[in-house]
XYZ file of C-alpha atoms in Angstrom:
329
model
C 0.000 0.000 0.000
C 1.125 3.512 -0.642
C -0.186 7.035 -0.527
C -0.541 9.158 -3.648
C -0.037 12.826 -2.890
C -1.408 15.622 -5.062
C 1.227 17.329 -7.177
C 1.367 21.015 -7.894
C -0.597 22.370 -10.843
C -2.047 25.848 -11.126
C -5.754 25.999 -10.306
C -7.803 27.657 -13.027
C -9.262 30.954 -11.949
C -9.479 32.821 -15.253
C -11.338 32.248 -18.523
C -9.498 29.966 -20.927
C -9.014 29.572 -24.651
C -10.527 26.247 -25.665
C -8.959 24.496 -28.656
C -5.747 23.180 -30.100
C -3.050 25.466 -31.411
C -3.184 23.768 -34.807
C -6.973 23.569 -34.922
C -8.916 24.917 -37.855
C -11.207 26.824 -35.501
C -10.968 27.871 -31.871
C -13.368 29.334 -29.333
C -12.594 31.888 -26.667
C -14.737 31.309 -23.579
C -15.408 34.380 -21.435
C -16.971 36.053 -18.508
C -4.010 10.451 -2.831
C -5.493 7.595 -1.604
C -4.696 4.206 -0.133
C -3.757 1.963 -3.058
C -5.615 -1.343 -3.066
C -6.308 -1.909 -6.750
C -4.404 -2.738 -9.934
C -2.388 -0.357 -12.095
C -3.866 2.853 -13.472
C -5.049 2.832 -17.106
C -2.467 3.515 -19.786
C -2.045 7.212 -20.462
C -2.153 8.203 -24.131
C -0.759 11.709 -24.467
C -3.199 14.276 -25.867
C -3.853 17.975 -25.632
C -6.523 18.425 -22.973
C -8.723 21.500 -22.838
C -6.965 24.087 -20.633
C -8.071 23.946 -17.023
C -9.123 20.306 -17.155
C -8.173 18.183 -14.138
C -9.181 14.695 -13.110
C -10.375 11.527 -14.762
C -11.237 13.227 -18.070
C -7.499 13.805 -18.617
C -6.939 10.040 -18.773
C -7.640 7.642 -21.669
C -6.196 10.054 -24.232
C -7.639 13.247 -22.764
C -10.624 15.440 -23.588
C -10.750 18.321 -26.082
C -14.429 18.391 -27.072
C -15.118 20.111 -30.377
C -11.689 21.709 -30.778
C -10.710 21.870 -34.429
C -14.289 21.975 -35.674
C -16.499 24.886 -36.753
C -18.290 27.155 -34.300
C -22.087 27.122 -34.628
C -24.513 29.391 -32.759
C -27.951 27.917 -32.047
C -31.117 29.612 -30.811
C -33.809 26.904 -30.902
C -34.346 23.184 -30.274
C -34.094 22.094 -33.898
C -30.855 23.968 -34.465
C -29.343 22.659 -31.250
C -30.277 19.041 -31.956
C -28.892 19.252 -35.485
C -25.607 20.826 -34.380
C -24.810 18.365 -31.579
C -25.704 15.303 -33.669
C -23.598 16.110 -36.735
C -20.569 13.944 -37.451
C -17.164 15.393 -36.613
C -16.024 17.977 -34.078
C -17.998 21.167 -33.480
C -18.250 23.976 -30.937
C -21.926 24.706 -30.339
C -22.793 28.018 -28.706
C -26.219 28.239 -27.079
C -27.720 31.723 -27.375
C -30.700 32.812 -25.281
C -33.143 30.314 -23.751
C -33.936 27.054 -25.532
C -36.873 25.019 -24.255
C -36.494 21.325 -25.093
C -39.536 19.127 -25.664
C -37.424 15.972 -25.227
C -33.917 14.928 -24.270
C -31.384 15.878 -26.968
C -28.758 13.272 -27.783
C -25.191 14.585 -28.085
C -22.670 12.989 -30.421
C -18.911 12.664 -29.981
C -16.306 15.433 -30.287
C -18.584 18.276 -29.255
C -18.275 21.335 -27.032
C -21.583 22.894 -25.947
C -21.173 26.312 -24.381
C -22.130 29.961 -24.866
C -23.868 31.111 -21.684
C -27.411 30.228 -22.796
C -30.170 28.513 -20.831
C -31.626 25.025 -21.332
C -35.094 24.297 -19.920
C -37.762 21.621 -20.284
C -35.341 18.728 -20.759
C -31.614 18.236 -21.152
C -28.797 16.358 -22.875
C -28.193 12.609 -23.196
C -24.743 11.245 -24.018
C -25.031 7.618 -25.159
C -21.876 5.924 -26.452
C -20.486 9.442 -26.863
C -16.821 10.287 -26.536
C -14.821 13.479 -26.026
C -17.599 15.894 -25.013
C -17.435 19.180 -23.073
C -20.545 20.884 -21.644
C -19.500 24.206 -20.193
C -20.924 27.574 -19.186
C -24.666 26.841 -19.470
C -27.712 27.365 -17.259
C -30.158 24.478 -16.723
C -33.565 24.807 -15.095
C -36.954 23.071 -14.829
C -35.982 19.842 -16.609
C -38.512 16.981 -16.884
C -35.961 14.129 -16.979
C -32.247 14.760 -16.332
C -30.393 17.962 -17.077
C -27.332 15.962 -18.224
C -27.426 12.176 -18.578
C -24.113 10.417 -19.359
C -24.681 6.737 -20.111
C -23.926 3.575 -22.109
C -20.135 3.568 -22.037
C -19.643 7.231 -22.860
C -16.071 8.297 -22.131
C -13.958 11.422 -21.714
C -16.626 13.889 -20.694
C -16.034 17.237 -18.957
C -19.006 19.030 -17.358
C -17.744 22.366 -16.123
C -18.941 25.772 -14.871
C -22.667 25.195 -15.322
C -25.503 26.411 -13.086
C -28.391 24.087 -12.232
C -31.700 25.158 -10.761
C -34.466 22.722 -9.799
C -35.715 19.937 -12.071
C -37.308 16.509 -11.914
C -34.506 13.932 -11.765
C -30.719 14.174 -11.808
C -28.765 17.337 -12.469
C -25.795 15.268 -13.727
C -26.123 11.463 -13.774
C -23.363 9.107 -14.970
C -24.182 5.435 -15.490
C -24.106 2.211 -17.559
C -20.359 1.739 -17.812
C -19.418 5.332 -18.613
C -15.902 6.343 -17.629
C -13.213 9.067 -17.506
C -15.492 11.936 -16.474
C -14.716 15.229 -14.707
C -17.509 17.313 -13.147
C -16.118 20.638 -11.953
C -16.999 24.170 -10.881
C -20.774 23.669 -11.163
C -23.335 25.435 -8.949
C -26.406 23.381 -8.015
C -29.102 25.360 -6.193
C -31.863 23.730 -4.142
C -32.197 20.557 -6.242
C -33.026 17.156 -4.709
C -31.365 14.277 -6.627
C -28.189 15.991 -7.672
C -25.495 13.671 -9.069
C -26.012 9.905 -9.351
C -23.068 7.681 -10.284
C -24.260 4.188 -11.212
C -27.995 3.636 -11.620
C -28.622 0.104 -10.296
C -27.234 -2.417 -7.807
C -27.782 -5.066 -10.509
C -25.532 -3.442 -13.141
C -22.147 -4.466 -11.784
C -21.322 -6.511 -14.872
C -21.177 -3.345 -16.947
C -20.066 -0.898 -14.256
C -17.250 -2.609 -12.354
C -13.921 -1.243 -13.585
C -15.644 1.864 -14.956
C -17.606 4.815 -13.505
C -14.389 6.672 -12.646
C -15.367 10.285 -12.053
C -13.748 13.358 -10.493
C -15.993 15.888 -8.718
C -14.140 19.058 -7.789
C -14.929 22.670 -6.900
C -18.687 22.179 -7.176
C -21.087 24.165 -4.988
C -23.876 22.010 -3.553
C -26.102 24.840 -2.402
C -29.109 23.698 -0.361
C -29.296 20.413 -2.250
C -30.759 17.272 -0.714
C -28.935 14.089 -1.737
C -26.633 12.367 -4.281
C -23.748 14.806 -4.058
C -22.746 12.224 -5.374
C -24.270 8.785 -4.646
C -21.755 6.245 -5.943
C -22.012 2.599 -7.039
C -19.068 0.426 -8.187
C -16.641 3.174 -9.349
C -13.156 3.042 -7.790
C -11.474 5.404 -7.329
C -14.038 8.173 -7.427
C -12.473 11.456 -6.354
C -14.512 14.107 -4.526
C -12.265 17.044 -3.688
C -12.499 20.759 -2.883
C -16.297 20.944 -3.124
C -18.418 23.290 -1.017
C -21.422 21.710 0.710
C -23.801 24.361 2.102
C -26.955 23.385 4.033
C -27.276 19.977 2.400
C -30.496 18.522 3.771
C -30.182 14.750 3.284
C -26.573 13.685 2.833
C -23.480 14.724 0.944
C -21.611 11.678 -0.411
C -22.703 8.018 -0.266
C -20.347 5.176 -1.204
C -22.258 1.977 -2.018
C -21.945 -1.386 -3.786
C -18.177 -1.805 -3.366
C -17.375 1.653 -4.753
C -14.216 3.366 -3.545
C -14.506 7.108 -2.888
C -11.818 9.553 -1.758
C -13.464 12.563 -0.066
C -10.699 15.123 0.231
C -10.314 18.788 1.104
C -14.031 19.653 1.035
C -15.836 22.342 3.052
C -18.992 21.088 4.802
C -21.225 23.751 6.333
C -24.589 23.133 8.058
C -24.571 19.578 6.718
C -25.502 16.985 9.348
C -24.530 13.950 7.228
C -21.519 14.851 5.071
C -20.688 11.298 3.905
C -21.547 7.703 4.712
C -21.370 4.061 3.590
C -24.355 2.358 1.969
C -27.635 4.025 1.044
C -31.170 2.686 0.943
C -31.058 -0.963 -0.168
C -27.528 -0.590 -1.585
C -24.739 -2.223 0.361
C -21.687 -0.293 1.530
C -18.671 0.703 -0.482
C -15.451 2.076 0.944
C -14.653 5.704 1.667
C -11.479 7.473 2.749
C -11.952 11.017 4.092
C -9.041 13.357 4.704
C -8.259 17.049 5.118
C -11.914 18.136 5.110
C -13.263 21.197 6.955
C -16.489 21.089 8.993
C -18.651 23.985 10.206
C -21.786 23.055 12.155
C -21.725 19.652 10.431
C -21.445 15.984 11.307
C -18.184 14.064 11.161
C -19.243 11.552 8.527
C -18.705 7.792 8.234
C -15.730 6.227 6.495
C -14.074 2.841 6.219
C -11.934 0.602 4.052
C -9.408 1.582 1.397
C -9.601 3.242 -2.012
C -7.534 2.759 -5.160
C -4.827 5.310 -5.961
C -5.557 8.520 -7.862
C -3.520 8.376 -11.119
C -3.503 12.042 -12.181
C -1.903 15.261 -10.912
C -4.067 17.816 -9.128
C -3.783 20.778 -6.799
C -5.582 20.510 -3.467
C -6.763 23.878 -2.136
C -6.757 24.193 1.669
C -10.166 22.989 2.843
C -10.767 26.036 5.041
C -10.499 28.262 1.930
C -12.804 26.203 -0.283
C -15.993 28.070 0.666
C -14.624 31.386 -0.557
C -12.882 29.880 -3.598
C -15.882 27.899 -4.822
C -18.608 30.431 -4.037
C -16.628 33.019 -6.009
C -15.780 30.756 -8.940
C -18.469 28.135 -9.517
C -21.341 28.393 -11.972
C -21.955 29.544 -15.525
C -21.505 33.211 -14.700
C -17.937 32.639 -13.538
C -16.471 31.020 -16.629
């Protein structure tokens, strides 16, 4: 057994230029753990989108639609057409688009632009290399973002979520290499599910590796996240404010590292097992608690394979509340 320590890398605090230096088109976006598992996946070098940290940097990296054309969309038909076209594309959402159904997103896409999505959301199914960044989601009838069926290399970053029906960001059915960062979720119930069923281990074991960092769970209720099977799942430098049900649940043999988070007015910050799901393992370290419970942990978690900077937990409230959400991209 050994301990993997975070290595120094500058934390993103400014807008970034998204795209490769040799790309045909670029888009300027404005305004360790206890090792108990096998070796990390092979790293294929690639140019990641600037600011990306976590699991989405593995497996060849994540660049979204870099190198493709930039398309601005203003209605459901235009949005659906743009995100389903073959090849890379940067899709800018302008204004408010009300969706009558879930819109399926193809591979090699960046969806951004500061617009608002209501009514329904996005489904990624067998999609690869996708970035969803800088959008507002509200009043969805299914999920706001649903990542499923072995989708890989997905980055969901700097979005703002209001209140909808089901998950704000759900990841399931063997999906892998996902980073969920700098999002602001306000008052929603079932926030972020990782693994949809206790009976899906055949597809999920060895997958569902997700990094959650610098997210603001603001008066949410549960699933921040709720984890099945994934190991290691990395939950670091998030701000939990007045979470009503629980923060993090590790279930069904998942392994979750809960590190450097700020828990405020949250009675149940993290625990093992949930509902009818059996316990996973959870290692908690360097967290900061204000008027909150101590949480439940136990067991060991596989090593984190990537470099990351860990902000001091006591500073996470100010860092995240100033930087999370679509308005802070």
